[in-house]
mmCIF file of C-alpha atoms in Angstrom:
data_model
loop_
_atom_site.group_PDB
_atom_site.id
_atom_site.type_symbol
_atom_site.label_atom_id
_atom_site.label_comp_id
_atom_site.label_asym_id
_atom_site.label_seq_id
_atom_site.Cartn_x
_atom_site.Cartn_y
_atom_site.Cartn_z
ATOM 1 C CA UNK A 379 0.420 -38.896 120.064
ATOM 2 C CA UNK A 380 -1.340 -41.907 118.608
ATOM 3 C CA UNK A 381 -4.021 -39.694 117.033
ATOM 4 C CA UNK A 382 -1.364 -37.310 115.665
ATOM 5 C CA UNK A 383 0.540 -40.178 114.039
ATOM 6 C CA UNK A 384 -2.662 -41.707 112.664
ATOM 7 C CA UNK A 385 -3.887 -38.415 111.186
ATOM 8 C CA UNK A 386 -0.682 -36.842 109.911
ATOM 9 C CA UNK A 387 1.295 -39.912 108.803
ATOM 10 C CA UNK A 388 -0.733 -43.149 108.499
ATOM 11 C CA UNK A 389 -3.641 -41.402 106.775
ATOM 12 C CA UNK A 390 -1.320 -39.192 104.686
ATOM 13 C CA UNK A 391 -0.097 -41.545 101.875
ATOM 14 C CA UNK A 392 2.515 -39.151 100.339
ATOM 15 C CA UNK A 393 4.188 -38.587 103.724
ATOM 16 C CA UNK A 394 3.886 -42.257 104.692
ATOM 17 C CA UNK A 395 5.514 -43.571 101.488
ATOM 18 C CA UNK A 396 8.111 -40.803 101.457
ATOM 19 C CA UNK A 397 9.199 -41.781 104.960
ATOM 20 C CA UNK A 398 9.218 -45.458 104.054
ATOM 21 C CA UNK A 399 11.387 -44.719 100.995
ATOM 22 C CA UNK A 400 13.783 -42.654 103.111
ATOM 23 C CA UNK A 401 14.024 -45.441 105.721
ATOM 24 C CA UNK A 402 14.646 -48.093 103.033
ATOM 25 C CA UNK A 403 17.364 -46.070 101.355
ATOM 26 C CA UNK A 404 18.981 -45.198 104.689
ATOM 27 C CA UNK A 405 19.076 -48.889 105.655
ATOM 28 C CA UNK A 406 20.861 -49.519 102.354
ATOM 29 C CA UNK A 407 23.362 -46.801 103.342
ATOM 30 C CA UNK A 408 22.684 -44.666 100.314
ATOM 31 C CA UNK A 409 24.142 -41.193 100.060
ATOM 32 C CA UNK A 410 22.156 -38.298 101.501
ATOM 33 C CA UNK A 411 21.341 -36.882 98.038
ATOM 34 C CA UNK A 412 19.938 -40.231 96.932
ATOM 35 C CA UNK A 413 17.836 -40.501 100.088
ATOM 36 C CA UNK A 414 16.396 -37.021 99.606
ATOM 37 C CA UNK A 415 15.743 -37.541 95.916
ATOM 38 C CA UNK A 416 14.266 -41.023 96.379
ATOM 39 C CA UNK A 417 11.977 -40.122 99.288
ATOM 40 C CA UNK A 418 10.682 -36.939 97.714
ATOM 41 C CA UNK A 419 10.126 -38.584 94.332
ATOM 42 C CA UNK A 420 8.159 -41.383 96.045
ATOM 43 C CA UNK A 421 6.078 -38.760 97.859
ATOM 44 C CA UNK A 422 5.539 -36.887 94.567
ATOM 45 C CA UNK A 423 4.478 -40.118 92.874
ATOM 46 C CA UNK A 424 1.959 -40.929 95.561
ATOM 47 C CA UNK A 425 0.596 -37.391 95.552
ATOM 48 C CA UNK A 426 0.211 -37.423 91.743
ATOM 49 C CA UNK A 427 -1.451 -40.847 91.865
ATOM 50 C CA UNK A 428 -3.820 -39.637 94.621
ATOM 51 C CA UNK A 429 -4.773 -36.538 92.642
ATOM 52 C CA UNK A 430 -5.506 -38.708 89.602
ATOM 53 C CA UNK A 431 -7.706 -41.035 91.721
ATOM 54 C CA UNK A 432 -9.502 -38.018 93.212
ATOM 55 C CA UNK A 433 -10.324 -36.697 89.737
ATOM 56 C CA UNK A 434 -11.769 -40.044 88.715
ATOM 57 C CA UNK A 435 -13.650 -40.542 91.998
ATOM 58 C CA UNK A 436 -15.268 -37.085 91.827
ATOM 59 C CA UNK A 437 -16.682 -37.770 88.404
ATOM 60 C CA UNK A 438 -17.889 -41.251 89.359
ATOM 61 C CA UNK A 439 -19.375 -39.992 92.654
ATOM 62 C CA UNK A 440 -21.382 -37.321 90.779
ATOM 63 C CA UNK A 441 -22.943 -40.048 88.623
ATOM 64 C CA UNK A 442 -23.616 -42.152 91.697
ATOM 65 C CA UNK A 443 -25.305 -39.260 93.526
ATOM 66 C CA UNK A 444 -27.488 -38.411 90.511
ATOM 67 C CA UNK A 445 -28.657 -42.050 90.194
ATOM 68 C CA UNK A 446 -29.412 -42.173 93.943
ATOM 69 C CA UNK A 447 -31.385 -38.935 93.747
ATOM 70 C CA UNK A 448 -33.385 -40.199 90.777
ATOM 71 C CA UNK A 449 -34.197 -43.410 92.639
ATOM 72 C CA UNK A 450 -35.186 -41.510 95.748
ATOM 73 C CA UNK A 451 -32.453 -43.076 97.883
ATOM 74 C CA UNK A 452 -31.215 -40.857 100.673
ATOM 75 C CA UNK A 453 -27.575 -41.674 101.470
ATOM 76 C CA UNK A 454 -24.824 -39.957 103.445
ATOM 77 C CA UNK A 455 -22.553 -37.651 101.471
ATOM 78 C CA UNK A 456 -18.800 -37.828 101.674
ATOM 79 C CA UNK A 457 -16.567 -40.632 102.739
ATOM 80 C CA UNK A 458 -17.954 -41.563 106.121
ATOM 81 C CA UNK A 459 -21.115 -41.963 108.108
ATOM 82 C CA UNK A 460 -20.886 -38.846 110.292
ATOM 83 C CA UNK A 461 -22.815 -40.257 113.258
ATOM 84 C CA UNK A 462 -20.842 -43.472 113.458
ATOM 85 C CA UNK A 463 -17.499 -41.677 113.161
ATOM 86 C CA UNK A 464 -18.474 -39.232 115.900
ATOM 87 C CA UNK A 465 -19.374 -42.085 118.280
ATOM 88 C CA UNK A 466 -16.678 -44.655 117.390
ATOM 89 C CA UNK A 467 -13.893 -42.753 115.615
ATOM 90 C CA UNK A 468 -11.642 -43.150 118.696
ATOM 91 C CA UNK A 469 -12.152 -46.923 118.696
ATOM 92 C CA UNK A 470 -11.402 -47.061 114.958
ATOM 93 C CA UNK A 471 -8.194 -45.074 115.466
ATOM 94 C CA UNK A 472 -7.012 -47.271 118.308
ATOM 95 C CA UNK A 473 -7.868 -50.432 116.354
ATOM 96 C CA UNK A 474 -5.859 -49.103 113.432
ATOM 97 C CA UNK A 475 -2.802 -48.272 115.553
ATOM 98 C CA UNK A 476 -2.636 -51.556 117.465
ATOM 99 C CA UNK A 477 -3.645 -53.489 114.336
ATOM 100 C CA UNK A 478 -0.609 -52.138 112.510
ATOM 101 C CA UNK A 479 1.623 -53.417 115.283
ATOM 102 C CA UNK A 480 0.082 -56.874 114.970
ATOM 103 C CA UNK A 481 0.378 -56.620 111.208
ATOM 104 C CA UNK A 482 4.134 -55.948 111.341
ATOM 105 C CA UNK A 483 4.617 -58.770 113.815
ATOM 106 C CA UNK A 484 2.849 -61.128 111.409
ATOM 107 C CA UNK A 485 5.160 -60.041 108.619
ATOM 108 C CA UNK A 486 8.239 -60.442 110.802
ATOM 109 C CA UNK A 487 7.542 -63.819 112.360
ATOM 110 C CA UNK A 488 5.271 -65.708 109.971
ATOM 111 C CA UNK A 489 5.539 -66.810 106.332
ATOM 112 C CA UNK A 490 2.952 -64.113 105.394
ATOM 113 C CA UNK A 491 5.312 -61.330 104.269
ATOM 114 C CA UNK A 492 2.928 -58.453 103.536
ATOM 115 C CA UNK A 493 3.477 -54.788 104.363
ATOM 116 C CA UNK A 494 0.213 -52.969 103.646
ATOM 117 C CA UNK A 495 0.922 -49.494 102.279
ATOM 118 C CA UNK A 496 -2.416 -48.278 100.940
ATOM 119 C CA UNK A 497 -2.800 -45.361 103.377
ATOM 120 C CA UNK A 498 -6.532 -44.648 103.272
ATOM 121 C CA UNK A 499 -7.372 -48.343 103.674
ATOM 122 C CA UNK A 500 -5.459 -48.347 106.904
ATOM 123 C CA UNK A 501 -8.452 -46.361 108.161
ATOM 124 C CA UNK A 502 -11.403 -47.770 106.206
ATOM 125 C CA UNK A 503 -10.641 -51.423 107.001
ATOM 126 C CA UNK A 504 -10.918 -50.963 110.787
ATOM 127 C CA UNK A 505 -13.795 -48.559 110.150
ATOM 128 C CA UNK A 506 -15.984 -51.323 108.703
ATOM 129 C CA UNK A 507 -14.644 -53.971 111.036
ATOM 130 C CA UNK A 508 -15.446 -51.903 114.161
ATOM 131 C CA UNK A 509 -18.912 -51.249 112.644
ATOM 132 C CA UNK A 510 -19.489 -54.987 112.284
ATOM 133 C CA UNK A 511 -18.381 -55.563 115.858
ATOM 134 C CA UNK A 512 -20.653 -52.750 117.147
ATOM 135 C CA UNK A 513 -23.591 -54.350 115.312
ATOM 136 C CA UNK A 514 -22.855 -57.569 117.280
ATOM 137 C CA UNK A 515 -22.848 -55.714 120.622
ATOM 138 C CA UNK A 516 -19.093 -55.633 121.268
ATOM 139 C CA UNK A 517 -18.002 -52.723 123.454
ATOM 140 C CA UNK A 518 -15.067 -51.188 125.309
ATOM 141 C CA UNK A 519 -11.583 -52.680 125.308
ATOM 142 C CA UNK A 520 -12.762 -55.832 123.528
ATOM 143 C CA UNK A 521 -13.966 -53.682 120.620
ATOM 144 C CA UNK A 522 -10.483 -52.272 120.091
ATOM 145 C CA UNK A 523 -8.738 -55.619 120.611
ATOM 146 C CA UNK A 524 -10.935 -57.530 118.165
ATOM 147 C CA UNK A 525 -10.921 -54.623 115.709
ATOM 148 C CA UNK A 526 -7.096 -54.557 115.778
ATOM 149 C CA UNK A 527 -6.671 -58.326 115.346
ATOM 150 C CA UNK A 528 -9.187 -58.666 112.512
ATOM 151 C CA UNK A 529 -7.794 -55.601 110.722
ATOM 152 C CA UNK A 530 -4.265 -56.968 110.977
ATOM 153 C CA UNK A 531 -5.390 -60.315 109.586
ATOM 154 C CA UNK A 532 -6.953 -58.535 106.587
ATOM 155 C CA UNK A 533 -3.917 -56.332 105.874
ATOM 156 C CA UNK A 534 -1.645 -59.351 106.107
ATOM 157 C CA UNK A 535 -3.645 -62.124 104.487
ATOM 158 C CA UNK A 536 -5.682 -60.782 101.614
ATOM 159 C CA UNK A 537 -2.738 -59.312 99.576
ATOM 160 C CA UNK A 538 -0.769 -62.526 100.257
ATOM 161 C CA UNK A 539 -3.644 -64.782 99.159
ATOM 162 C CA UNK A 540 -4.006 -63.032 95.813
ATOM 163 C CA UNK A 541 -0.266 -62.622 95.183
ATOM 164 C CA UNK A 542 0.056 -65.282 92.430
ATOM 165 C CA UNK A 543 -2.843 -63.773 90.505
ATOM 166 C CA UNK A 544 -1.224 -60.312 90.729
ATOM 167 C CA UNK A 545 2.183 -61.628 89.667
ATOM 168 C CA UNK A 546 0.666 -63.477 86.730
ATOM 169 C CA UNK A 547 -1.111 -60.340 85.553
ATOM 170 C CA UNK A 548 1.874 -58.001 85.961
ATOM 171 C CA UNK A 549 4.840 -60.287 85.366
ATOM 172 C CA UNK A 550 6.358 -58.569 88.436
ATOM 173 C CA UNK A 551 6.707 -60.300 91.799
ATOM 174 C CA UNK A 552 8.159 -57.303 93.624
ATOM 175 C CA UNK A 553 4.846 -55.997 94.966
ATOM 176 C CA UNK A 554 1.296 -57.012 96.112
ATOM 177 C CA UNK A 555 -2.085 -55.306 95.930
ATOM 178 C CA UNK A 556 -3.556 -53.971 99.138
ATOM 179 C CA UNK A 557 -7.095 -52.944 98.219
ATOM 180 C CA UNK A 558 -10.688 -54.119 98.737
ATOM 181 C CA UNK A 559 -10.733 -55.607 95.228
ATOM 182 C CA UNK A 560 -9.376 -58.802 96.847
ATOM 183 C CA UNK A 561 -12.445 -61.062 96.893
ATOM 184 C CA UNK A 562 -13.708 -59.835 93.494
ATOM 185 C CA UNK A 563 -10.260 -60.363 91.991
ATOM 186 C CA UNK A 564 -9.985 -63.849 93.424
ATOM 187 C CA UNK A 565 -13.411 -64.735 91.963
ATOM 188 C CA UNK A 566 -12.491 -63.231 88.578
ATOM 189 C CA UNK A 567 -9.133 -64.962 88.478
ATOM 190 C CA UNK A 568 -10.606 -68.342 89.424
ATOM 191 C CA UNK A 569 -13.366 -68.135 86.832
ATOM 192 C CA UNK A 570 -11.059 -66.776 84.128
ATOM 193 C CA UNK A 571 -8.568 -69.569 84.662
ATOM 194 C CA UNK A 572 -11.259 -72.179 83.862
ATOM 195 C CA UNK A 573 -13.163 -70.422 81.027
ATOM 196 C CA UNK A 574 -10.645 -67.993 79.517
ATOM 197 C CA UNK A 575 -8.148 -68.146 76.715
ATOM 198 C CA UNK A 576 -4.783 -66.545 77.328
ATOM 199 C CA UNK A 577 -3.906 -66.488 73.610
ATOM 200 C CA UNK A 578 -6.393 -63.646 73.045
ATOM 201 C CA UNK A 579 -5.364 -60.686 75.233
ATOM 202 C CA UNK A 580 -7.252 -57.476 75.849
ATOM 203 C CA UNK A 581 -4.011 -55.674 74.963
ATOM 204 C CA UNK A 582 -3.812 -57.342 71.553
ATOM 205 C CA UNK A 583 -7.216 -56.263 70.313
ATOM 206 C CA UNK A 584 -7.100 -55.702 66.550
ATOM 207 C CA UNK A 585 -8.190 -52.123 65.922
ATOM 208 C CA UNK A 586 -8.325 -50.537 62.464
ATOM 209 C CA UNK A 587 -5.470 -48.084 61.874
ATOM 210 C CA UNK A 588 -7.907 -45.218 61.667
ATOM 211 C CA UNK A 589 -9.178 -46.043 65.164
ATOM 212 C CA UNK A 590 -5.762 -46.756 66.726
ATOM 213 C CA UNK A 591 -6.332 -43.918 69.216
ATOM 214 C CA UNK A 592 -8.631 -46.354 71.135
ATOM 215 C CA UNK A 593 -5.447 -48.084 72.350
ATOM 216 C CA UNK A 594 -4.826 -45.099 74.651
ATOM 217 C CA UNK A 595 -6.624 -45.747 77.957
ATOM 218 C CA UNK A 596 -7.011 -42.023 78.511
ATOM 219 C CA UNK A 597 -8.922 -41.606 75.235
ATOM 220 C CA UNK A 598 -10.942 -44.780 75.633
ATOM 221 C CA UNK A 599 -11.767 -44.018 79.247
ATOM 222 C CA UNK A 600 -12.743 -40.403 78.413
ATOM 223 C CA UNK A 601 -15.054 -41.556 75.632
ATOM 224 C CA UNK A 602 -16.659 -44.193 77.803
ATOM 225 C CA UNK A 603 -17.267 -41.681 80.541
ATOM 226 C CA UNK A 604 -18.653 -39.156 78.005
ATOM 227 C CA UNK A 605 -21.238 -41.763 76.913
ATOM 228 C CA UNK A 606 -22.040 -42.759 80.528
ATOM 229 C CA UNK A 607 -22.590 -39.128 81.473
ATOM 230 C CA UNK A 608 -24.878 -38.606 78.437
ATOM 231 C CA UNK A 609 -26.998 -41.616 79.343
ATOM 232 C CA UNK A 610 -27.147 -40.821 83.072
ATOM 233 C CA UNK A 611 -27.802 -37.151 82.354
ATOM 234 C CA UNK A 612 -30.858 -38.057 80.310
ATOM 235 C CA UNK A 613 -32.140 -40.571 82.864
ATOM 236 C CA UNK A 614 -31.161 -38.503 85.945
ATOM 237 C CA UNK A 615 -31.245 -34.779 85.015
ATOM 238 C CA UNK A 616 -29.906 -33.739 88.424
ATOM 239 C CA UNK A 617 -26.439 -34.835 87.183
ATOM 240 C CA UNK A 618 -26.189 -31.781 84.962
ATOM 241 C CA UNK A 619 -25.737 -28.415 86.810
ATOM 242 C CA UNK A 620 -28.423 -25.820 86.248
ATOM 243 C CA UNK A 621 -27.823 -23.814 83.107
ATOM 244 C CA UNK A 622 -25.450 -26.353 81.584
ATOM 245 C CA UNK A 623 -26.014 -28.451 78.484
ATOM 246 C CA UNK A 624 -25.900 -32.265 78.963
ATOM 247 C CA UNK A 625 -23.621 -32.785 75.964
ATOM 248 C CA UNK A 626 -21.095 -30.089 76.956
ATOM 249 C CA UNK A 627 -21.204 -31.242 80.598
ATOM 250 C CA UNK A 628 -20.557 -34.851 79.517
ATOM 251 C CA UNK A 629 -17.710 -33.687 77.206
ATOM 252 C CA UNK A 630 -15.993 -31.819 80.061
ATOM 253 C CA UNK A 631 -16.422 -34.820 82.378
ATOM 254 C CA UNK A 632 -14.980 -37.138 79.727
ATOM 255 C CA UNK A 633 -11.971 -34.888 79.212
ATOM 256 C CA UNK A 634 -11.414 -34.671 82.927
ATOM 257 C CA UNK A 635 -11.686 -38.413 83.320
ATOM 258 C CA UNK A 636 -9.131 -39.012 80.596
ATOM 259 C CA UNK A 637 -6.783 -36.497 82.122
ATOM 260 C CA UNK A 638 -7.212 -38.124 85.511
ATOM 261 C CA UNK A 639 -6.196 -41.465 84.040
ATOM 262 C CA UNK A 640 -3.023 -39.916 82.584
ATOM 263 C CA UNK A 641 -2.184 -38.326 85.878
ATOM 264 C CA UNK A 642 -2.874 -41.544 87.780
ATOM 265 C CA UNK A 643 -0.669 -43.679 85.479
ATOM 266 C CA UNK A 644 2.208 -41.207 85.624
ATOM 267 C CA UNK A 645 2.015 -41.259 89.419
ATOM 268 C CA UNK A 646 2.004 -45.087 89.373
ATOM 269 C CA UNK A 647 5.169 -45.222 87.278
ATOM 270 C CA UNK A 648 6.901 -42.611 89.433
ATOM 271 C CA UNK A 649 5.964 -44.410 92.652
ATOM 272 C CA UNK A 650 6.923 -47.868 91.471
ATOM 273 C CA UNK A 651 10.293 -46.691 90.171
ATOM 274 C CA UNK A 652 11.164 -45.276 93.565
ATOM 275 C CA UNK A 653 9.394 -47.162 96.319
ATOM 276 C CA UNK A 654 10.128 -50.715 95.217
ATOM 277 C CA UNK A 655 13.954 -50.338 95.158
ATOM 278 C CA UNK A 656 13.822 -48.351 98.417
ATOM 279 C CA UNK A 657 11.605 -50.968 100.070
ATOM 280 C CA UNK A 658 14.200 -53.633 99.432
ATOM 281 C CA UNK A 659 16.248 -52.195 102.286
ATOM 282 C CA UNK A 660 13.386 -52.710 104.709
ATOM 283 C CA UNK A 661 12.703 -56.181 103.330
ATOM 284 C CA UNK A 662 16.360 -57.237 103.696
ATOM 285 C CA UNK A 663 17.080 -55.815 107.103
ATOM 286 C CA UNK A 664 13.852 -55.324 109.069
ATOM 287 C CA UNK A 665 11.288 -57.795 107.632
ATOM 288 C CA UNK A 666 13.184 -60.269 105.460
ATOM 289 C CA UNK A 667 11.267 -61.282 102.343
ATOM 290 C CA UNK A 668 8.510 -58.713 102.797
ATOM 291 C CA UNK A 669 6.541 -57.415 99.819
ATOM 292 C CA UNK A 670 4.846 -53.971 99.756
ATOM 293 C CA UNK A 671 1.077 -53.971 99.083
ATOM 294 C CA UNK A 672 -0.059 -51.013 97.022
ATOM 295 C CA UNK A 673 -3.391 -49.426 95.909
ATOM 296 C CA UNK A 674 -5.191 -51.071 92.987
ATOM 297 C CA UNK A 675 -4.425 -48.328 90.385
ATOM 298 C CA UNK A 676 -0.913 -49.855 90.289
ATOM 299 C CA UNK A 677 -2.508 -52.692 88.273
ATOM 300 C CA UNK A 678 -4.028 -50.326 85.712
ATOM 301 C CA UNK A 679 -0.671 -49.543 84.174
ATOM 302 C CA UNK A 680 -0.135 -53.171 83.124
ATOM 303 C CA UNK A 681 -3.330 -53.990 81.238
ATOM 304 C CA UNK A 682 -5.163 -50.709 80.655
ATOM 305 C CA UNK A 683 -7.637 -52.110 78.094
ATOM 306 C CA UNK A 684 -8.770 -54.694 80.640
ATOM 307 C CA UNK A 685 -9.650 -51.896 83.089
ATOM 308 C CA UNK A 686 -12.074 -50.232 80.684
ATOM 309 C CA UNK A 687 -13.540 -53.563 79.594
ATOM 310 C CA UNK A 688 -13.982 -54.575 83.201
ATOM 311 C CA UNK A 689 -15.638 -51.308 84.101
ATOM 312 C CA UNK A 690 -18.157 -51.612 81.247
ATOM 313 C CA UNK A 691 -18.809 -55.276 82.013
ATOM 314 C CA UNK A 692 -19.343 -54.549 85.728
ATOM 315 C CA UNK A 693 -21.597 -51.545 85.112
ATOM 316 C CA UNK A 694 -23.849 -53.425 82.683
ATOM 317 C CA UNK A 695 -24.004 -56.611 84.752
ATOM 318 C CA UNK A 696 -24.471 -54.912 88.119
ATOM 319 C CA UNK A 697 -27.061 -52.407 86.888
ATOM 320 C CA UNK A 698 -29.209 -55.230 85.527
ATOM 321 C CA UNK A 699 -28.846 -57.057 88.841
ATOM 322 C CA UNK A 700 -29.742 -53.938 90.813
ATOM 323 C CA UNK A 701 -32.969 -53.548 88.819
ATOM 324 C CA UNK A 702 -33.836 -57.191 89.378
ATOM 325 C CA UNK A 703 -32.985 -57.089 93.109
ATOM 326 C CA UNK A 704 -34.992 -53.954 93.741
ATOM 327 C CA UNK A 705 -38.002 -55.080 91.737
ATOM 328 C CA UNK A 706 -38.093 -58.425 93.574
ATOM 329 C CA UNK A 707 -37.236 -56.850 96.989
ATOM 330 C CA UNK A 708 -34.460 -59.402 97.458
ATOM 331 C CA UNK A 709 -32.694 -57.465 100.239
ATOM 332 C CA UNK A 710 -35.622 -55.549 101.690
ATOM 333 C CA UNK A 711 -33.726 -52.274 100.992
ATOM 334 C CA UNK A 712 -33.135 -50.192 97.891
ATOM 335 C CA UNK A 713 -29.645 -50.603 96.439
ATOM 336 C CA UNK A 714 -28.108 -48.422 93.741
ATOM 337 C CA UNK A 715 -25.681 -49.090 90.860
ATOM 338 C CA UNK A 716 -22.148 -49.580 92.205
ATOM 339 C CA UNK A 717 -20.314 -47.065 90.008
ATOM 340 C CA UNK A 718 -17.212 -46.583 92.181
ATOM 341 C CA UNK A 719 -16.767 -50.273 92.933
ATOM 342 C CA UNK A 720 -17.360 -51.133 89.265
ATOM 343 C CA UNK A 721 -14.465 -48.973 88.202
ATOM 344 C CA UNK A 722 -11.799 -49.510 90.850
ATOM 345 C CA UNK A 723 -12.463 -52.948 92.328
ATOM 346 C CA UNK A 724 -13.905 -54.524 89.183
ATOM 347 C CA UNK A 725 -11.271 -52.778 87.051
ATOM 348 C CA UNK A 726 -8.644 -54.549 89.148
ATOM 349 C CA UNK A 727 -10.628 -57.802 88.965
ATOM 350 C CA UNK A 728 -10.617 -57.506 85.175
ATOM 351 C CA UNK A 729 -6.831 -57.136 85.099
ATOM 352 C CA UNK A 730 -6.542 -60.295 87.231
ATOM 353 C CA UNK A 731 -9.026 -62.123 84.987
ATOM 354 C CA UNK A 732 -7.089 -61.024 81.933
ATOM 355 C CA UNK A 733 -3.899 -62.413 83.456
ATOM 356 C CA UNK A 734 -5.564 -65.811 83.862
ATOM 357 C CA UNK A 735 -7.683 -66.010 80.736
ATOM 358 C CA UNK A 736 -7.113 -63.162 78.315
ATOM 359 C CA UNK A 737 -10.038 -61.144 76.890
ATOM 360 C CA UNK A 738 -12.656 -63.822 77.575
ATOM 361 C CA UNK A 739 -11.342 -64.281 81.087
ATOM 362 C CA UNK A 740 -11.514 -60.514 81.793
ATOM 363 C CA UNK A 741 -15.139 -60.289 80.586
ATOM 364 C CA UNK A 742 -16.536 -63.492 82.126
ATOM 365 C CA UNK A 743 -14.484 -63.237 85.312
ATOM 366 C CA UNK A 744 -15.611 -59.634 85.898
ATOM 367 C CA UNK A 745 -19.223 -60.479 85.134
ATOM 368 C CA UNK A 746 -19.271 -63.265 87.763
ATOM 369 C CA UNK A 747 -17.451 -60.970 90.232
ATOM 370 C CA UNK A 748 -20.153 -58.361 89.587
ATOM 371 C CA UNK A 749 -22.789 -60.841 90.755
ATOM 372 C CA UNK A 750 -20.800 -61.289 93.962
ATOM 373 C CA UNK A 751 -20.475 -57.521 94.285
ATOM 374 C CA UNK A 752 -24.260 -56.998 94.393
ATOM 375 C CA UNK A 753 -24.785 -59.896 96.802
ATOM 376 C CA UNK A 754 -22.061 -58.517 99.097
ATOM 377 C CA UNK A 755 -23.403 -54.985 99.160
ATOM 378 C CA UNK A 756 -26.966 -56.171 99.717
ATOM 379 C CA UNK A 757 -26.253 -58.515 102.611
ATOM 380 C CA UNK A 758 -23.695 -56.195 104.265
ATOM 381 C CA UNK A 759 -26.165 -53.281 104.098
ATOM 382 C CA UNK A 760 -28.651 -55.488 106.033
ATOM 383 C CA UNK A 761 -26.132 -56.551 108.681
ATOM 384 C CA UNK A 762 -24.650 -53.057 109.103
ATOM 385 C CA UNK A 763 -28.051 -51.386 109.144
ATOM 386 C CA UNK A 764 -27.684 -49.397 112.394
ATOM 387 C CA UNK A 765 -24.076 -48.230 111.826
ATOM 388 C CA UNK A 766 -22.752 -47.569 108.333
ATOM 389 C CA UNK A 767 -25.476 -48.758 105.936
ATOM 390 C CA UNK A 768 -25.479 -45.487 103.991
ATOM 391 C CA UNK A 769 -21.696 -45.665 103.526
ATOM 392 C CA UNK A 770 -21.613 -49.333 102.569
ATOM 393 C CA UNK A 771 -24.258 -48.772 99.866
ATOM 394 C CA UNK A 772 -21.815 -46.425 98.093
ATOM 395 C CA UNK A 773 -18.409 -48.009 98.768
ATOM 396 C CA UNK A 774 -19.273 -51.634 99.524
ATOM 397 C CA UNK A 775 -19.696 -54.752 97.379
ATOM 398 C CA UNK A 776 -16.073 -55.753 97.983
ATOM 399 C CA UNK A 777 -13.691 -56.802 100.791
ATOM 400 C CA UNK A 778 -15.123 -54.019 102.960
ATOM 401 C CA UNK A 779 -18.580 -55.614 102.832
ATOM 402 C CA UNK A 780 -17.133 -59.145 103.284
ATOM 403 C CA UNK A 781 -14.953 -58.311 106.296
ATOM 404 C CA UNK A 782 -17.602 -56.129 107.845
ATOM 405 C CA UNK A 783 -19.939 -59.148 107.806
ATOM 406 C CA UNK A 784 -17.121 -61.380 109.028
ATOM 407 C CA UNK A 785 -16.474 -59.018 111.944
ATOM 408 C CA UNK A 786 -20.161 -59.014 112.799
ATOM 409 C CA UNK A 787 -20.068 -62.848 112.927
ATOM 410 C CA UNK A 788 -16.981 -62.841 115.150
ATOM 411 C CA UNK A 789 -18.541 -60.179 117.311
ATOM 412 C CA UNK A 790 -21.554 -62.441 118.005
ATOM 413 C CA UNK A 791 -19.176 -64.962 119.512
ATOM 414 C CA UNK A 792 -17.790 -62.398 121.933
ATOM 415 C CA UNK A 793 -20.697 -59.996 122.297
ATOM 416 C CA UNK A 794 -21.723 -61.350 125.658
ATOM 417 C CA UNK A 795 -18.367 -60.822 127.322
#
């Protein structure tokens, strides 16, 4: 039953948020037609958002794989380290289930009023935490117990810690962000607050009338990805399928990326319009004062220019750092440019930086966060070397790296028991 719930509901964001919307509307004693409409619309919004994210992730992942191939780095394909999942997937699932119970108890009985609703991160957070504990020698029941407690602490605390930064960037205190951008966004926000200038916003950039189309994130994002694909296609020819032209391939990828951004943003608006009002019923009756924590693309709708600026800043900064780190053998392993983390996590960090310090804050804050990103992925890949190193090299450099290392440290305290 636990596995069925975890697989079919907790790891199925459209179903999860649709059920939450239905529950919230039912608690508010809405009419049956409003409950049906609200729950299905929330599910549709999440499904649309997810499809948009998948379109973006596929394009970014192709670039990442090509760079890895060119550098001679052999990494696991897909979203998990197959061997680790086969051996410890049960422990991860149990840690997730019991961690959610602890998470809800924290929201109900403490001042930390977070309800974490980013479905896929309900799996990946305990995934990296259990990996850290395994590296430290923790086994059996203790592995599940510690995994559940640490996961619950992350789901509850990180969105709550960064709440004021999120509210400042969005002007909306009705929701939080539940995503591994946390530590990078906190760094970006802190730096931007001290070096930025709020009077010059990324959204107020003066663009000649003939170039006004650059104000559309879909167009700007598509053009940026077109250029990135051209550059990577020249450096790493494996990016371009056999028989295809690099320019036409890059053009198609750029168009797909722009369309993915449009789909993502439409899903964001649809989801927010339905889930936040519905969630008020749960917050009022079940967990008073609770705030839902959503996936980071929710932020992109508020300061879209900052997302593209942050992505470019993170890619340039982190790629330089990767070259330096590899040439100097700083980590003793070969690391690759963090394309996925640069877009999603650093895109979110740029929005937070913009909220604290405008254009300058977005650029400088994201650049500093990019330094932390490379340090995090390098050190976590060392500490998680026998479990999920291949996975963390692709998707780390963020909260997942940080909390994986934290779990490894906690595990050392209990590894002998």
